[in-house]
Coordinates of C-alpha atoms in Angstrom, one line a residue:
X9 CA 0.0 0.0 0.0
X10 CA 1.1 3.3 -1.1
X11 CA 1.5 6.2 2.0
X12 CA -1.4 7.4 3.2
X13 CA -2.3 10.8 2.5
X14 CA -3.7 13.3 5.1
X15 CA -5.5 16.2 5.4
X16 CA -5.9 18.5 7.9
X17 CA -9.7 19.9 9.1
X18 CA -11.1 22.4 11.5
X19 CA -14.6 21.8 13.5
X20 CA -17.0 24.1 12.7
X21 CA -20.0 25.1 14.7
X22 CA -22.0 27.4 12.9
X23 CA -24.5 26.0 10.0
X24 CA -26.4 27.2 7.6
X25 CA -26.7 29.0 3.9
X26 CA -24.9 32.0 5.5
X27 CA -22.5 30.9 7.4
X28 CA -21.4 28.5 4.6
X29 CA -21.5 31.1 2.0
X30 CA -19.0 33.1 4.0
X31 CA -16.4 30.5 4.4
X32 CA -16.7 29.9 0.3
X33 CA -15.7 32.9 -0.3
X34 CA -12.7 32.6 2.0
X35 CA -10.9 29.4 0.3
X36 CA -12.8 27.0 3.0
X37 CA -15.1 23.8 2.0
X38 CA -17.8 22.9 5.2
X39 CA -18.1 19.3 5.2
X40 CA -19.3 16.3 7.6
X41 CA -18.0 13.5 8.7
X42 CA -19.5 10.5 9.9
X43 CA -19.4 6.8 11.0
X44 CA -20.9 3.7 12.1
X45 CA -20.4 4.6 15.5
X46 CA -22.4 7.7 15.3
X47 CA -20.1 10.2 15.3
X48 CA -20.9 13.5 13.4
X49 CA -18.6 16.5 13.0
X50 CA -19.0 19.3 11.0
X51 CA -16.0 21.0 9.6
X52 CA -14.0 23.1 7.7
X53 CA -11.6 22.7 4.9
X54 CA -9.1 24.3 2.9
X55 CA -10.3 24.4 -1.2
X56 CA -7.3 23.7 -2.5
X57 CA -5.7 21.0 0.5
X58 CA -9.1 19.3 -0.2
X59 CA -9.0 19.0 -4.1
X60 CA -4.8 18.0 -3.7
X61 CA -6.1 15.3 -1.7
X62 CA -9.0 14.2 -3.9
X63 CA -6.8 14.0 -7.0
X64 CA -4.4 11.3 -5.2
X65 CA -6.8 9.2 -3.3
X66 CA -10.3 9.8 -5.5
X67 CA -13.4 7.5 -3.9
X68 CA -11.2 4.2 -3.7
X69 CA -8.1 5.2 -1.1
X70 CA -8.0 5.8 2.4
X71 CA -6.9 8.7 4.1
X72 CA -6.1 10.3 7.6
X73 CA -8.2 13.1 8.8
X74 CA -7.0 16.0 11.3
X75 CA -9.3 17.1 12.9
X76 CA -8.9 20.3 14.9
X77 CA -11.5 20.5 18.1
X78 CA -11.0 23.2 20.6
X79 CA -7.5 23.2 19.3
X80 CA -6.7 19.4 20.1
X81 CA -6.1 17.4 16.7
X82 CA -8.5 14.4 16.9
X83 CA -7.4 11.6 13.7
X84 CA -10.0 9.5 11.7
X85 CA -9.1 7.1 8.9
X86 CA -12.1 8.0 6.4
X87 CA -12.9 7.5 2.6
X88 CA -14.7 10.5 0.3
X89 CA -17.9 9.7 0.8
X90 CA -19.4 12.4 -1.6
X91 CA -17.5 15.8 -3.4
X92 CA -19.3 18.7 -4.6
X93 CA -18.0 20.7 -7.1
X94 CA -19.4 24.5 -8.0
X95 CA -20.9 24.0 -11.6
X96 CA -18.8 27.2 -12.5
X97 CA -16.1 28.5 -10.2
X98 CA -13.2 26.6 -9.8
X99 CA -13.8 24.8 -6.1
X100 CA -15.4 22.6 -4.4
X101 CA -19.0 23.2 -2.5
X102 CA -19.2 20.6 0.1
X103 CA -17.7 17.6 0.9
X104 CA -18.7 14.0 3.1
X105 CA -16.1 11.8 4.5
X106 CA -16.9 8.7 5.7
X107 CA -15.6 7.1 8.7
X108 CA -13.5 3.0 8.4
X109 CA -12.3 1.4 11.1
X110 CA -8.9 -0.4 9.5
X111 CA -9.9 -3.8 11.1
X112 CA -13.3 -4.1 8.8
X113 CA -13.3 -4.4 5.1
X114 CA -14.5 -2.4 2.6
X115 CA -16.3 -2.3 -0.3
X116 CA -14.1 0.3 -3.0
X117 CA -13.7 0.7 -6.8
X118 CA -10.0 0.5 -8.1
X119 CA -9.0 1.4 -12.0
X120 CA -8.2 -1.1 -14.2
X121 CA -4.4 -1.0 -15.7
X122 CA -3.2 -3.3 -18.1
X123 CA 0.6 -4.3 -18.8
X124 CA 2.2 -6.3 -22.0
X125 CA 1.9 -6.3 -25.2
X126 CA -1.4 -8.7 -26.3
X127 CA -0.8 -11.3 -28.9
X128 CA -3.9 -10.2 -30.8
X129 CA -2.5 -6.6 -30.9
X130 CA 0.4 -7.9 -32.6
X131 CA -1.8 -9.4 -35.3
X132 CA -3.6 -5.9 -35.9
X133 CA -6.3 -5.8 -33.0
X134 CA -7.3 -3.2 -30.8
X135 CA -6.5 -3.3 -27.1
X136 CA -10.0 -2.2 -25.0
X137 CA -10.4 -1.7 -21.6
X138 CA -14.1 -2.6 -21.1
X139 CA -14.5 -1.7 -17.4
X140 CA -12.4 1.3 -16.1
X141 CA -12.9 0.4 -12.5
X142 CA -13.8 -2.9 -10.4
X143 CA -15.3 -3.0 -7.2
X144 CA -13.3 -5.0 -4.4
X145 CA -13.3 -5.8 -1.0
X146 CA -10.7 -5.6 1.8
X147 CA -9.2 -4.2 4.7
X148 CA -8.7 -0.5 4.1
X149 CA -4.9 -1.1 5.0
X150 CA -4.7 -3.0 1.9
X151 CA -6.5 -1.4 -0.8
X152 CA -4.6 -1.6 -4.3
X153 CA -3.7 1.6 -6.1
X154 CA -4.7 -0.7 -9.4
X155 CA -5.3 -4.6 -10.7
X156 CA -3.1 -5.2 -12.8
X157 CA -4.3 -7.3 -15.9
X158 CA -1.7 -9.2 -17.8
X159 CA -2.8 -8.9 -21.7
X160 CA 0.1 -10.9 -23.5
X161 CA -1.8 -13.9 -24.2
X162 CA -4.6 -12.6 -25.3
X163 CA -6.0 -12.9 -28.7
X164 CA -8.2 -11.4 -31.0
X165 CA -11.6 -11.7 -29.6
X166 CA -10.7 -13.1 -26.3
X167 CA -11.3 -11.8 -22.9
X168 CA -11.0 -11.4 -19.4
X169 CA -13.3 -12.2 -17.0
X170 CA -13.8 -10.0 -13.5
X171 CA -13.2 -13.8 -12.2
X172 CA -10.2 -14.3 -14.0
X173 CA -8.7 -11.3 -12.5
X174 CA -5.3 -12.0 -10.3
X175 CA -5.7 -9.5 -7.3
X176 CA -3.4 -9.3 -4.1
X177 CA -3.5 -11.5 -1.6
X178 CA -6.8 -10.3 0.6
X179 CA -8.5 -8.8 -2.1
X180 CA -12.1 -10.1 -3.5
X181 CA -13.6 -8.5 -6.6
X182 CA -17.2 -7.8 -5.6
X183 CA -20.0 -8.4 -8.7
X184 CA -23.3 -10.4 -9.5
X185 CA -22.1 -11.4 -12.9
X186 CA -19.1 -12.6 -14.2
X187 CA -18.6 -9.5 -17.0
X188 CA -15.9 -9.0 -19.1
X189 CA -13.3 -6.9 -18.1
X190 CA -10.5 -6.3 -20.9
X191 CA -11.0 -7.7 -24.8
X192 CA -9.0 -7.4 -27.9
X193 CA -11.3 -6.2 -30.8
X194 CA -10.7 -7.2 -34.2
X195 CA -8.8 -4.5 -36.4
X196 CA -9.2 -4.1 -39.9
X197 CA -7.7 -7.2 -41.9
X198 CA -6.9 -9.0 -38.7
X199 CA -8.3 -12.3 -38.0
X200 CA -8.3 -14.8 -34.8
X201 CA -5.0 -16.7 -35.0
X202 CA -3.8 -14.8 -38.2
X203 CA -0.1 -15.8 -38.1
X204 CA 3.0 -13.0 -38.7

């Protein structure tokens, strides 16, 4: 697991169109976060911190939250929950963090990245990723920055599976149906088994 990013928050007490509006328009995003155990805490966050953070852990990696109350820094381990961005200015609106305990799995969506160089490439077809992201489950300390799917062997036509997937050790892909995750498409001129 790559290092865990963190992010540092300040309790906020006052609510409300207003109040919110105001710290907008001074670089701060009010949030919430909350967990299983009930806790709820309203706070504040820098704009830019927030969307540095965002663009290295997205929906699928945990992070550490700092949370500033009364001037004591209380920590949460926590996934984005839900990021709002302005439909026009450049920031973000509102943001929920959801509280993990690192002992409990979870259920996350990690991208898709594909390494070698497929056999039916070679023979003129076209590489596609059909499913960006696959949900998985697992301890939060072990969440994968990616699944790696090895496409050497793969022909024109064929595909993998979401069961065929090789994932780390403690790491179930989560889905009703066994879909196809990565094909090679047929180019123009190329044909299944076509030799060099």
């Amino acid at each position: 697991m790559s290092e865990v990013t963190s992010l540092q928050l300040k309790q906020r007490e006052e609510r409300g169109k207003g109040p919110c509006a105001r710290l907008r328009s001074n670089g701060l995003v009010p949030g919430v976060f909350y967990n299983s155990k009930g806790e709820n805490i309203s706070f504040t966050v820098d704009n830019m911190a927030l969307g540095k953070a965002f663009e290295k852990v997205r929906y699928s990696k945990m992070l550490e939250l700092h949370i500033d109350v009364d001037g004591q820094v209380e920590k949460r381990n926590a996934l984005f929950k839900k990021l709002v961005s302005h439909p026009v200015k450049r920031r973000y609106d509102h943001v929920d963090f959801i509280g993990i305990d690192l002992d409990k799995e979870v259920q996350v969506t990690v991208p898709v990245e594909t390494v070698g160089r497929a056999k039916g490439v070679v023979l003129g077809g076209k590489l596609e990723i059909l499913e960006e992201r696959v949900m998985v489950r697992c301890l939060p300390t072990i969440i994968p920055d990616s699944i790696v799917v090895d496409v050497a062997d793969l022909d024109i036509a064929e595909k993998v599976f979401v069961e065929q997937l090789v994932l780390p050790e403690g790491v179930k892909a989560v889905y009703d149906r066994n879909y196809p995750v990565v094909t090679i498409q047929a180019g123009r001129g190329a044909k299944a088994g076509e030799e060099d």
